[in-house]
mmCIF file of C-alpha atoms and ligand atoms in Angstrom:
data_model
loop_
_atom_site.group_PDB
_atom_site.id
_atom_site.type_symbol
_atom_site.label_atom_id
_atom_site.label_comp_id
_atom_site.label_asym_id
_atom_site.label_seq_id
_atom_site.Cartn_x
_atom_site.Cartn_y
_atom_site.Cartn_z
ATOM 1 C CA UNK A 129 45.891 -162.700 21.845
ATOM 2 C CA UNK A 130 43.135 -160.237 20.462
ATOM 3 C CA UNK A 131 41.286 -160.962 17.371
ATOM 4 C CA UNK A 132 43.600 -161.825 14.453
ATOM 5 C CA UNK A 133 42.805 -161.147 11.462
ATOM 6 C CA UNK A 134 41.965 -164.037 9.093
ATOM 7 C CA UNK A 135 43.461 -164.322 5.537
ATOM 8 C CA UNK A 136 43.519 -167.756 3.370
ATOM 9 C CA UNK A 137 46.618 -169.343 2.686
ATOM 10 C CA UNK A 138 47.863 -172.040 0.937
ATOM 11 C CA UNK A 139 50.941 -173.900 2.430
ATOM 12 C CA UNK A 140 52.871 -171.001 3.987
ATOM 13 C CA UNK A 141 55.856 -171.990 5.360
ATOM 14 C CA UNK A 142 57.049 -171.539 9.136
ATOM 15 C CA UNK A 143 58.581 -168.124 8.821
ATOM 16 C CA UNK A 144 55.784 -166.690 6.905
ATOM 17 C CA UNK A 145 53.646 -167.849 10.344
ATOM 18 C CA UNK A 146 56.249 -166.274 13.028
ATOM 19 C CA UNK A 147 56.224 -163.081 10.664
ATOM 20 C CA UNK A 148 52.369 -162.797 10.476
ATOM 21 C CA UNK A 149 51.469 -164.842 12.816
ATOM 22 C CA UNK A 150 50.725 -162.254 15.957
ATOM 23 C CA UNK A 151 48.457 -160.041 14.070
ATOM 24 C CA UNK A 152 46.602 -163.047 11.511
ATOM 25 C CA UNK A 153 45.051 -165.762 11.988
ATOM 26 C CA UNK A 154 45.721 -167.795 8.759
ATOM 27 C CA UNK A 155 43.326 -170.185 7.781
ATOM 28 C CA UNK A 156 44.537 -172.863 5.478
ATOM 29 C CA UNK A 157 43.208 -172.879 1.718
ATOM 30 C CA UNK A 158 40.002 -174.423 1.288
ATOM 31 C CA UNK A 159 37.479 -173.039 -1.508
ATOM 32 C CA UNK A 160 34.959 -175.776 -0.870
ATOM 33 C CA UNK A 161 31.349 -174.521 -0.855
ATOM 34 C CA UNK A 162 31.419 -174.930 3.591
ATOM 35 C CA UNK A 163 34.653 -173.291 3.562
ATOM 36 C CA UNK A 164 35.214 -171.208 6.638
ATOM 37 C CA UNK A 165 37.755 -169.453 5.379
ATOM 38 C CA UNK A 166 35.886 -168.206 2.295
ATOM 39 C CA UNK A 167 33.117 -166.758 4.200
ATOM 40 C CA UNK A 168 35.813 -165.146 6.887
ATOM 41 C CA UNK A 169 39.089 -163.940 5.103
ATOM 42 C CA UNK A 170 39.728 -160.417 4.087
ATOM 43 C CA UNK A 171 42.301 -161.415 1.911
ATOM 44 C CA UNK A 172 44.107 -163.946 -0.112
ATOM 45 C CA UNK A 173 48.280 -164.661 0.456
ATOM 46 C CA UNK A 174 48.947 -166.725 -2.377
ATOM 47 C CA UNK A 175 51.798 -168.964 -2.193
ATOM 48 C CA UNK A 176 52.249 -171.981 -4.459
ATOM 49 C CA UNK A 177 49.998 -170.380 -7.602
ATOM 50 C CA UNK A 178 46.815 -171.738 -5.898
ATOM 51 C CA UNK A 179 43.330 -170.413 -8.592
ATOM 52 C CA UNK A 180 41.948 -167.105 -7.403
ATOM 53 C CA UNK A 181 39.021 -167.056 -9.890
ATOM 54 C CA UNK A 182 35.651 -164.491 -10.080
ATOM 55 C CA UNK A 183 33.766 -167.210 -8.895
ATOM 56 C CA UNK A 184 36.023 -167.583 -5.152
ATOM 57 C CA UNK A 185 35.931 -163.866 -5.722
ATOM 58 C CA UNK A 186 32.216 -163.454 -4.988
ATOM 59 C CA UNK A 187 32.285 -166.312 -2.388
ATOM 60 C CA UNK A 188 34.239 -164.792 -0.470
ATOM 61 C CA UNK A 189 32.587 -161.793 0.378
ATOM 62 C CA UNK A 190 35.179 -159.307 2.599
ATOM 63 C CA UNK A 191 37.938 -160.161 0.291
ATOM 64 C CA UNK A 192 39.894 -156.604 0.015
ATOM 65 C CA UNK A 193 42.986 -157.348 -1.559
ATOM 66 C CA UNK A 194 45.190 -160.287 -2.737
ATOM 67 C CA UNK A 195 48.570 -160.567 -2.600
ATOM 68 C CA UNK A 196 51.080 -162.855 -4.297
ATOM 69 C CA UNK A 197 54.265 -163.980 -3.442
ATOM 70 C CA UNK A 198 55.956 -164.135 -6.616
ATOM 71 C CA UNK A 199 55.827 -162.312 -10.124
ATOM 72 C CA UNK A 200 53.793 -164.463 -12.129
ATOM 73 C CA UNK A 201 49.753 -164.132 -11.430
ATOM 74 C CA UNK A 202 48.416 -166.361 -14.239
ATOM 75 C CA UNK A 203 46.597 -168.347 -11.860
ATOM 76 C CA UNK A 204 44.590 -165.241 -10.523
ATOM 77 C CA UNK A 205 41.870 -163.696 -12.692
ATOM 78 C CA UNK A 206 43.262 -159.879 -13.060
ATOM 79 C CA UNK A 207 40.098 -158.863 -15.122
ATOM 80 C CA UNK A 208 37.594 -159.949 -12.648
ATOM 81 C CA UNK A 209 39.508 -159.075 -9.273
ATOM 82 C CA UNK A 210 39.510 -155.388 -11.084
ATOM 83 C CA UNK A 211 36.137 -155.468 -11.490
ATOM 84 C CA UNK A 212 35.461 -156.303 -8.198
ATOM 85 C CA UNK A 213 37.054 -153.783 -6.993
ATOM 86 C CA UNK A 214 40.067 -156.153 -5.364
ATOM 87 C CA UNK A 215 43.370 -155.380 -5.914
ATOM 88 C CA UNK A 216 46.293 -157.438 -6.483
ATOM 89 C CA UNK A 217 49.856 -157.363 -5.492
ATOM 90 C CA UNK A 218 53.059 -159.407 -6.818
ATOM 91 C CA UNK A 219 56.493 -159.393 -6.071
ATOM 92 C CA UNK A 220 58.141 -157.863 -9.384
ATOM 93 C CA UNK A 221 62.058 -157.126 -9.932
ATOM 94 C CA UNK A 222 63.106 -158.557 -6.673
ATOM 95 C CA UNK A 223 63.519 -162.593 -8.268
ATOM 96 C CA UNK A 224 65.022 -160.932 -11.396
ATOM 97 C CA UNK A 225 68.275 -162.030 -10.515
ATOM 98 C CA UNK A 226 67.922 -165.455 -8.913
ATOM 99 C CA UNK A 227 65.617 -166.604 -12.413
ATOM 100 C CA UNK A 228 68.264 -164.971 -14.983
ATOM 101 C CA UNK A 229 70.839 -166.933 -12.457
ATOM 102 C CA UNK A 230 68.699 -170.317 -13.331
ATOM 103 C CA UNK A 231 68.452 -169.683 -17.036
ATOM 104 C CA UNK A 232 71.812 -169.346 -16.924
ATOM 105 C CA UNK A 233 72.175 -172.013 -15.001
ATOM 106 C CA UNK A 234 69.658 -174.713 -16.766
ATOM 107 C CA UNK A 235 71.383 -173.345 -20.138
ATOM 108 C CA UNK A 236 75.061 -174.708 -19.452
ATOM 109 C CA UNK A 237 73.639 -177.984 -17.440
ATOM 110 C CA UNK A 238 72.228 -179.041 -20.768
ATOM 111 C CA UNK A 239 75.125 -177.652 -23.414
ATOM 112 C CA UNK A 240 77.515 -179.246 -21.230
ATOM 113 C CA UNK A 241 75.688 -182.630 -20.293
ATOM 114 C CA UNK A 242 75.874 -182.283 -16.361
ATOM 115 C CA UNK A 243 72.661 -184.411 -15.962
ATOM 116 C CA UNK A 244 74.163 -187.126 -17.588
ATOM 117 C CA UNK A 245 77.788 -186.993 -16.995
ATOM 118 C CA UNK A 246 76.862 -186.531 -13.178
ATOM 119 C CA UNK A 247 74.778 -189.728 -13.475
ATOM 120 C CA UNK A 248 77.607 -191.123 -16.055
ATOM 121 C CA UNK A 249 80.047 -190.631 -12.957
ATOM 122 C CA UNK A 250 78.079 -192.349 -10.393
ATOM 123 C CA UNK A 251 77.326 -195.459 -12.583
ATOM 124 C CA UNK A 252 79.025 -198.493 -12.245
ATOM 125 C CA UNK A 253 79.805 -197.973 -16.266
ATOM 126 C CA UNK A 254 82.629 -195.632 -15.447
ATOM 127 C CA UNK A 255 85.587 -197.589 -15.154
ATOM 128 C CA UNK A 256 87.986 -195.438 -17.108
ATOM 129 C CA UNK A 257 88.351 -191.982 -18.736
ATOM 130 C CA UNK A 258 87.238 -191.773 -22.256
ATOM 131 C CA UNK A 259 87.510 -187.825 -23.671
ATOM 132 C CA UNK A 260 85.378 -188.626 -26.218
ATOM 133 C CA UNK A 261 82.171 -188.895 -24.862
ATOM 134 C CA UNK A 262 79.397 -185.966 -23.642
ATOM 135 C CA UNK A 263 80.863 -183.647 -26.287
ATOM 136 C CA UNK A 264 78.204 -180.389 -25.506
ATOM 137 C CA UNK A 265 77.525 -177.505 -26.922
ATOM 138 C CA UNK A 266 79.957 -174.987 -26.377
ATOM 139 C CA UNK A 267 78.884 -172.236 -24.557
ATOM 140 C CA UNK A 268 81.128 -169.084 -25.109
ATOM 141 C CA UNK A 269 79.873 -167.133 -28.503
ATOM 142 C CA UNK A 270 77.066 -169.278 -28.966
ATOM 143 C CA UNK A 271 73.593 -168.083 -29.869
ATOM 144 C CA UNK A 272 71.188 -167.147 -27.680
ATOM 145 C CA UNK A 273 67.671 -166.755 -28.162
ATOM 146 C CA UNK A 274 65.511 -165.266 -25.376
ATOM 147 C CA UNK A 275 61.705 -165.089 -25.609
ATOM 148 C CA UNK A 276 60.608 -162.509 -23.347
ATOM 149 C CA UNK A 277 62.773 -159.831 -23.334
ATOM 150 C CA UNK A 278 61.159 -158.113 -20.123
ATOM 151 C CA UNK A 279 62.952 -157.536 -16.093
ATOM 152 C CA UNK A 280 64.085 -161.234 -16.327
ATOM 153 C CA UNK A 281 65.080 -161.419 -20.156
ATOM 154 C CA UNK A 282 66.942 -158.522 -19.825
ATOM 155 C CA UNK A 283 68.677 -159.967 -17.278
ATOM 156 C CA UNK A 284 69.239 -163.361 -18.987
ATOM 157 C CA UNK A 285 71.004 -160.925 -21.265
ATOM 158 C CA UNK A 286 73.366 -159.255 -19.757
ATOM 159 C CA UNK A 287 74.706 -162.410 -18.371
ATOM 160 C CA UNK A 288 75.084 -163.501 -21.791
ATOM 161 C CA UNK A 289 77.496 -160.932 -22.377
ATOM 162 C CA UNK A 290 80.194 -162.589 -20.382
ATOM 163 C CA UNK A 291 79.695 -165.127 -22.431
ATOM 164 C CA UNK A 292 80.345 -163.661 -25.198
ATOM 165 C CA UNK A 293 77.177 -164.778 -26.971
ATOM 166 C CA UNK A 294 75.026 -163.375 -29.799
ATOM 167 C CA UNK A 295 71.832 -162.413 -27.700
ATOM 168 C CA UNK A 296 68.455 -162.572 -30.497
ATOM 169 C CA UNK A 297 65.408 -161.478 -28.546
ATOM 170 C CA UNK A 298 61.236 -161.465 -29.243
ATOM 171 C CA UNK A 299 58.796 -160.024 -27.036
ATOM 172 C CA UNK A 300 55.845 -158.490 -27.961
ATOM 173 C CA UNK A 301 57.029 -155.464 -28.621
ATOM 174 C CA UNK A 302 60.025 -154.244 -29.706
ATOM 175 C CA UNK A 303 62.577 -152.608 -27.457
ATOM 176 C CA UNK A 304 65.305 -150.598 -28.839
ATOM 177 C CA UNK A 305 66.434 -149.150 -25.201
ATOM 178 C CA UNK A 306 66.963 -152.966 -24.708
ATOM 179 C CA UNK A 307 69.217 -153.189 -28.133
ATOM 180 C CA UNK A 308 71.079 -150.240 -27.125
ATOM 181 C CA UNK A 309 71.776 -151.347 -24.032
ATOM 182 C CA UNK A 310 72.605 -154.571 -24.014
ATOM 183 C CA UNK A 311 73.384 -155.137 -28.033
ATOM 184 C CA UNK A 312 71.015 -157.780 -28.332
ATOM 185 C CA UNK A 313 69.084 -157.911 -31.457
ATOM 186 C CA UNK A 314 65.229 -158.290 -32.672
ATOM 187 C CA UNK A 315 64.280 -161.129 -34.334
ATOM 188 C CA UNK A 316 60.723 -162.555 -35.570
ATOM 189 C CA UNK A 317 59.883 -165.777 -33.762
ATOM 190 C CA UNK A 318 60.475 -168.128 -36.588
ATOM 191 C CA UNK A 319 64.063 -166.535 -37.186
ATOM 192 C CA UNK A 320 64.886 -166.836 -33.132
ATOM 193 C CA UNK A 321 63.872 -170.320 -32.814
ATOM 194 C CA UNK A 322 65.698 -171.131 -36.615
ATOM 195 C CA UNK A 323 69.315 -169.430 -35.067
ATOM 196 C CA UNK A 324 69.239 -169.739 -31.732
ATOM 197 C CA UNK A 325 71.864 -172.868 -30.071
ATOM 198 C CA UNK A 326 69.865 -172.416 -26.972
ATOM 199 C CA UNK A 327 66.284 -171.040 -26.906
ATOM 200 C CA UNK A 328 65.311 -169.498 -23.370
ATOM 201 C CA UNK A 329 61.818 -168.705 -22.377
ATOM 202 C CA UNK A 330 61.647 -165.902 -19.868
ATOM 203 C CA UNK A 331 57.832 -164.552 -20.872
ATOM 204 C CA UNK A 332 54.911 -164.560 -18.739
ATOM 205 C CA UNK A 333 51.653 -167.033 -19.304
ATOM 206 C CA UNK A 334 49.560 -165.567 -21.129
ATOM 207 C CA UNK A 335 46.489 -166.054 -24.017
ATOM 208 C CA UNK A 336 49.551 -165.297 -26.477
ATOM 209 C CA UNK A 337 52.263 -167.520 -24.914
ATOM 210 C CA UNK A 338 50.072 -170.682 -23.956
ATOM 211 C CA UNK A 339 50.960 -173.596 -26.358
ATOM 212 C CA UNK A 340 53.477 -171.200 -28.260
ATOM 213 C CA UNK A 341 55.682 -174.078 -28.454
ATOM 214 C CA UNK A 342 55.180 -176.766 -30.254
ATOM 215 C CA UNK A 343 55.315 -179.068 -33.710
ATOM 216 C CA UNK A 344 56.071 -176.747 -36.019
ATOM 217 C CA UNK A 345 58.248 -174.658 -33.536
ATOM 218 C CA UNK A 346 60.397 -177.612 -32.586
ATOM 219 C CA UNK A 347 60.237 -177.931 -36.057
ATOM 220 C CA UNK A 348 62.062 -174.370 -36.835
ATOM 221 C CA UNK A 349 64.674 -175.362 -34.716
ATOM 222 C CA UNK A 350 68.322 -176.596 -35.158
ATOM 223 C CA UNK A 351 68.362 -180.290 -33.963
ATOM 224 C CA UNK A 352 71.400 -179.212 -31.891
ATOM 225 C CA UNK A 353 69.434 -176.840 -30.103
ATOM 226 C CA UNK A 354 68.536 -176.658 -26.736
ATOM 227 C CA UNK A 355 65.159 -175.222 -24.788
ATOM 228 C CA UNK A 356 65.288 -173.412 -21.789
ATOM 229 C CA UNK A 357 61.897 -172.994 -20.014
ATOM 230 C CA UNK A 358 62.091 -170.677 -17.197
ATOM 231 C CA UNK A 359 58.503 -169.719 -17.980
ATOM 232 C CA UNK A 360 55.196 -171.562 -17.579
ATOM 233 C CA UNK A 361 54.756 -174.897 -18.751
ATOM 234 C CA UNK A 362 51.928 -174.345 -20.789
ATOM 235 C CA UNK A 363 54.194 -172.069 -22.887
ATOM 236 C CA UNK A 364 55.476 -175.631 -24.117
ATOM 237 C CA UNK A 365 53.036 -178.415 -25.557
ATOM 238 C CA UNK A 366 54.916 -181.222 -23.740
ATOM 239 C CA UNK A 367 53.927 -183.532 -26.158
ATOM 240 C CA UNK A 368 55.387 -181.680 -28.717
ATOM 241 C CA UNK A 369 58.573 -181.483 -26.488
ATOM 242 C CA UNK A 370 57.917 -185.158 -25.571
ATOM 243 C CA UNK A 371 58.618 -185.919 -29.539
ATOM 244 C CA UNK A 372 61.056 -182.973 -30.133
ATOM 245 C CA UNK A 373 63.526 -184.800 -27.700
ATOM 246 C CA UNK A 374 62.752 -188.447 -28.355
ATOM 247 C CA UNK A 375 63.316 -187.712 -32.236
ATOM 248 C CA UNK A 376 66.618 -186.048 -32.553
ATOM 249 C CA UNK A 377 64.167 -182.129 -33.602
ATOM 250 C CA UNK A 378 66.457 -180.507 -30.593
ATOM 251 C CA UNK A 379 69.283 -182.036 -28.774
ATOM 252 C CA UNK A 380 68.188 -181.097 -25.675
ATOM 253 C CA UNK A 381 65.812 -178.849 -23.129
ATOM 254 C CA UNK A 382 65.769 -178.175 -19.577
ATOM 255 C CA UNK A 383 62.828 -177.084 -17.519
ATOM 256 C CA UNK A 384 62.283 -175.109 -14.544
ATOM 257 C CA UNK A 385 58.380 -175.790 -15.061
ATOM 258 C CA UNK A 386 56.794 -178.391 -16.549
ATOM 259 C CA UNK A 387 52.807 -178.710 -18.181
ATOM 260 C CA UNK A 388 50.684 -180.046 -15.671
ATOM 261 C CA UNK A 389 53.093 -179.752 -12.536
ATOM 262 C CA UNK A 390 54.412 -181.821 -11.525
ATOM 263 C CA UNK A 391 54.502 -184.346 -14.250
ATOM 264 C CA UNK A 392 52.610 -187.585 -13.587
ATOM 265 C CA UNK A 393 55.206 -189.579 -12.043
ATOM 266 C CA UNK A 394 54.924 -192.390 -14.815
ATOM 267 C CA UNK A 395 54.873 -189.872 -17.291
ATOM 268 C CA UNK A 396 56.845 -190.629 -20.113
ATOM 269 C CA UNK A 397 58.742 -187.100 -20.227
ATOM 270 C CA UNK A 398 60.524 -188.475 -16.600
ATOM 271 C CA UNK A 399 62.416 -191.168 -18.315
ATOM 272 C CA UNK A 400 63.970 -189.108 -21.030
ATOM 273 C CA UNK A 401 68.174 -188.785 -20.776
ATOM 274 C CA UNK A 402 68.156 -185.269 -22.653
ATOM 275 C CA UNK A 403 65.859 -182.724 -20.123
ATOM 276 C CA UNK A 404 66.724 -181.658 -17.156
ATOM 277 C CA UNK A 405 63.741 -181.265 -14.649
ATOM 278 C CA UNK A 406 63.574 -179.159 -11.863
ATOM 279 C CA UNK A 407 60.640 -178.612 -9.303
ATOM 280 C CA UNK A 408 60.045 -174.857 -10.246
ATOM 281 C CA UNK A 409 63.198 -173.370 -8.760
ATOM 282 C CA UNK A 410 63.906 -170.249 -10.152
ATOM 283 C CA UNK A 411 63.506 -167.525 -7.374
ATOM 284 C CA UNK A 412 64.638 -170.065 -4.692
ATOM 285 C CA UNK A 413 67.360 -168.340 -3.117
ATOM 286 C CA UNK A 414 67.652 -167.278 0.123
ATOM 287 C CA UNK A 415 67.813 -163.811 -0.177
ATOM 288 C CA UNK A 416 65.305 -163.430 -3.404
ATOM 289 C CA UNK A 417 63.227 -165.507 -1.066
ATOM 290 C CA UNK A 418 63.289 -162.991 1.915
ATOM 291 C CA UNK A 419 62.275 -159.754 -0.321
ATOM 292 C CA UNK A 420 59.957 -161.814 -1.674
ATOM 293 C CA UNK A 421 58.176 -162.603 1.930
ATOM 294 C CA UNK A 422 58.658 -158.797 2.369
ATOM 295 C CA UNK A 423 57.476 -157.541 -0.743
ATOM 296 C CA UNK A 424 53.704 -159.454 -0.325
ATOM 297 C CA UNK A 425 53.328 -158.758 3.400
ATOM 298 C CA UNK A 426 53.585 -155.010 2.195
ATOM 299 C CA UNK A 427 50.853 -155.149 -0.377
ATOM 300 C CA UNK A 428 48.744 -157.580 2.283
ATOM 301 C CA UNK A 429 48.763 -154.485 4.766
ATOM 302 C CA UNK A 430 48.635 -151.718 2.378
ATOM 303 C CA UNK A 431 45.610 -153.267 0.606
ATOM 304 C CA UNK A 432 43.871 -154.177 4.108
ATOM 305 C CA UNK A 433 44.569 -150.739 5.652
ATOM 306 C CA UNK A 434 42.828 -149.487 2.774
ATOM 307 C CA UNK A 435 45.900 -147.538 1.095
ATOM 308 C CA UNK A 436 47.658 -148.128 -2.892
ATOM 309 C CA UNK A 437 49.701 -151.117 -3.020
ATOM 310 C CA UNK A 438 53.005 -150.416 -3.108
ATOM 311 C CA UNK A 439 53.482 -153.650 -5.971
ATOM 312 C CA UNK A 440 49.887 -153.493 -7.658
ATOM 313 C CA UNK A 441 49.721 -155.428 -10.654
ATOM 314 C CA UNK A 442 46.446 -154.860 -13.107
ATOM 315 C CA UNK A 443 45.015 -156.199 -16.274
HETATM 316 C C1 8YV B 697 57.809 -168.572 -7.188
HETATM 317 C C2 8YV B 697 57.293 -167.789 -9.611
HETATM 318 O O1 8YV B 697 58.443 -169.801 -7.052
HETATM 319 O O2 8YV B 697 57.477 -165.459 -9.335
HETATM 320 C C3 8YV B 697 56.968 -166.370 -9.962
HETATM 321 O O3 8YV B 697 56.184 -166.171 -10.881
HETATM 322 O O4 8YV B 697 56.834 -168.679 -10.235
HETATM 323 C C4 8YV B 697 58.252 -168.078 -8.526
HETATM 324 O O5 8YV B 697 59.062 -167.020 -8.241
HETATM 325 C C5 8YV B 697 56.402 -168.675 -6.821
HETATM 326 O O6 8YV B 697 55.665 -167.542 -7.073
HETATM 327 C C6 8YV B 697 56.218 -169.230 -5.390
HETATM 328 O O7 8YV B 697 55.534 -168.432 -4.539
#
C-alpha cells in the first residue's frame, strides 16, 4: 500500500473504513497535546459531533478541510474554521426525510401512549382488556406547532397534511413561499407554544435556540401538550422539562436528543413514564445513512484536492 493519507476520525464505522480505507489512513480522534494525529491529518471526518474548535484548528497545522457527516455543525466553530481559511462540509437535504419521518414518528408514540401501553402489555398487570385506559391525544386535525420551519420543518409539514392538522410555524424569519405552499401559518413563539397539541422542534443549535425552552415556555403551554425535540438538546432546559412533565405543565414530550447526551444514567429524567427517549435517531435509516457516507466523502476529496465543496456550509 503507498502512503495513505491521514485524516482524524472519531468512531467511523466498518463501511466508512472499506470505503476510504485504500487511499486513508484514518487515525482515531485524539486532540491531546502528543496527539499524532493532530500534528499529521489534513483533515477532519466528523462523525458522532466530536468539538472542532479554533484552538484544534491551529494545532493541527495541515488541516485543509473538514467534513461532517450529518447536517447539524454546532459542535464545529464555523467563524474560526473561516478564518482559517478551512472549509467545512455537511450533509444537507439528504436526512430531510428520515428526521420529518421521526418527528412524525416521536409525535404519535407520545399522543397515542405507545411507550407505555407497549410496557402496559408486557407487564404482568395486564390480565384483561380495559378500553378505558391510555386515552391519547388524537392525532388527525390536531394542532401542530413546528419550530424551525427550514428543509426538515417543511417536511414535518407536509406530512402533517395527511393528517389533516392545523400546521402553526416560527422560524426566524418569515416564509410566505412556505404558507403558500404548504398552508401552514406564522405564529409568534408565545402564540405557537399557547395553541399547539404537539410542539415539534426541527431548528438548528444555535446562540438563539440554546435554552429557548424552558419555565416560562412550558409555562405557555397547554398541559395536554406534547414536545417533540428532534433538535438539539440544549434547545430544551431539561430541568425545566424535568418539572414540566413531573407537574402535569405538558402531558407529555419525546426526545430524539437529550441535554448532556446521553443523560446520566441515574438521572432523574430516565425514570419518568411520560417521555420517550431515543439515542439520537433521526437520520438512521439505511438509505439516508448511505447518501450521507456519500455526501461527506465528496466534500473530504473536493476540499483535499483543493477544489469548492460541493456541500460547503459557512458562518
Ligand atoms: C446524525 C444529526 O445522526 O445531521 C445531524 O445533524 O444529528 C444526525 O443526522 C449525526 O450527524 C451523526 O453523524
Amino acid at each position: 500500500m503507498g502512503d495513505r493519507i491521514p485524516i482524524m476520525a472519531d468512531g467511523l464505522p466498518k463501511i466508512f473504513h472499506e470505503a476510504l480505507g485504500e487511499r486513508f489512513e484514518i487515525l482515531d480522534w485524539d486532540t491531546s497535546e502528543s496527539s499524532d494525529a493532530v500534528t499529521r491529518s489534513v483533515a477532519i471526518l466528523s462523525y458522532a459531533h466530536p468539538a472542532a474548535d479554533g484552538d484544534l484548528m491551529d494545532r493541527m497545522t495541515r488541516l485543509k478541510v473538514i467534513s461532517n457527516h450529518g447536517v447539524g455543525v454546532d459542535h464545529i466553530d464555523l467563524v474560526a474554521a473561516e478564518a482559517r481559511g478551512i472549509p467545512v462540509g455537511n450533509t444537507p437535504g439528504c436526512l430531510d426525510a428520515a428526521t420529518a419521518d421521526m418527528t412524525m414518528a416521536l409525535l404519535m408514540a407520545s399522543g397515542r401512549n405507545l411507550r407505555i401501553g407497549d410496557s402496559y402489555a408486557r407487564s404482568p398487570e395486564f390480565l384483561h382488556y380495559d378500553p378505558s385506559i391510555l386515552i391519547g391525544q388524537e392525532i388527525t386535525g390536531s394542532t401542530l406547532g413546528i419550530i424551525g420551519m427550514g428543509r426538515i420543518g417543511k417536511e414535518v409539514a407536509r406530512r402533517a397534511a395527511g393528517f389533516e392538522m392545523t400546521v402553526l410555524y416560527h422560524n426566524r424569519n418569515r416564509d410566505e413561499a412556505a404558507e403558500a405552499e404548504l398552508g401552514v401559518r406564522y405564529a409568534t413563539r408565545d402564540e405557537l407554544l399557547a395553541e399547539s397539541d404537539f410542539v415539534a422542534l426541527n431548528c438548528p443549535l444555535t446562540d438563539e435556540t440554546t435554552g429557548m425552552i424552558g419555565p416560562a415556555e412550558f409555562e405557555t403551554m397547554k398541559p395536554s401538550a406534547f414536545l417533540v425535540n428532534m433538535a438539539r438538546g440544549p434547545v430544551v432546559q431539561t430541568d425545566a422539562l424535568y418539572t414540566a412533565l413531573t407537574t402535569g405543565q405538558i402531558r407529555g414530550a419525546a426526545l430524539d436528543v437529550t441535554d448532556p447526551e446521553p443523560l446520566p444514567r441515574d438521572h432523574p429524567l430516565l425514570a419518568v413514564e411520560n417521555v420517550i427517549i431515543l439515542p439520537h435517531l433521526g437520520s438512521a435509516s439505511n438509505r439516508t445513512r448511505e447518501r450521507m457516507m456519500n455526501m461527506s466523502i465528496e466534500n473530504l476529496e473536493a476540499g483535499l484536492a483543493g477544489e469548492p465543496l460541493p456541500y460547503r456550509i459557512r458562518p
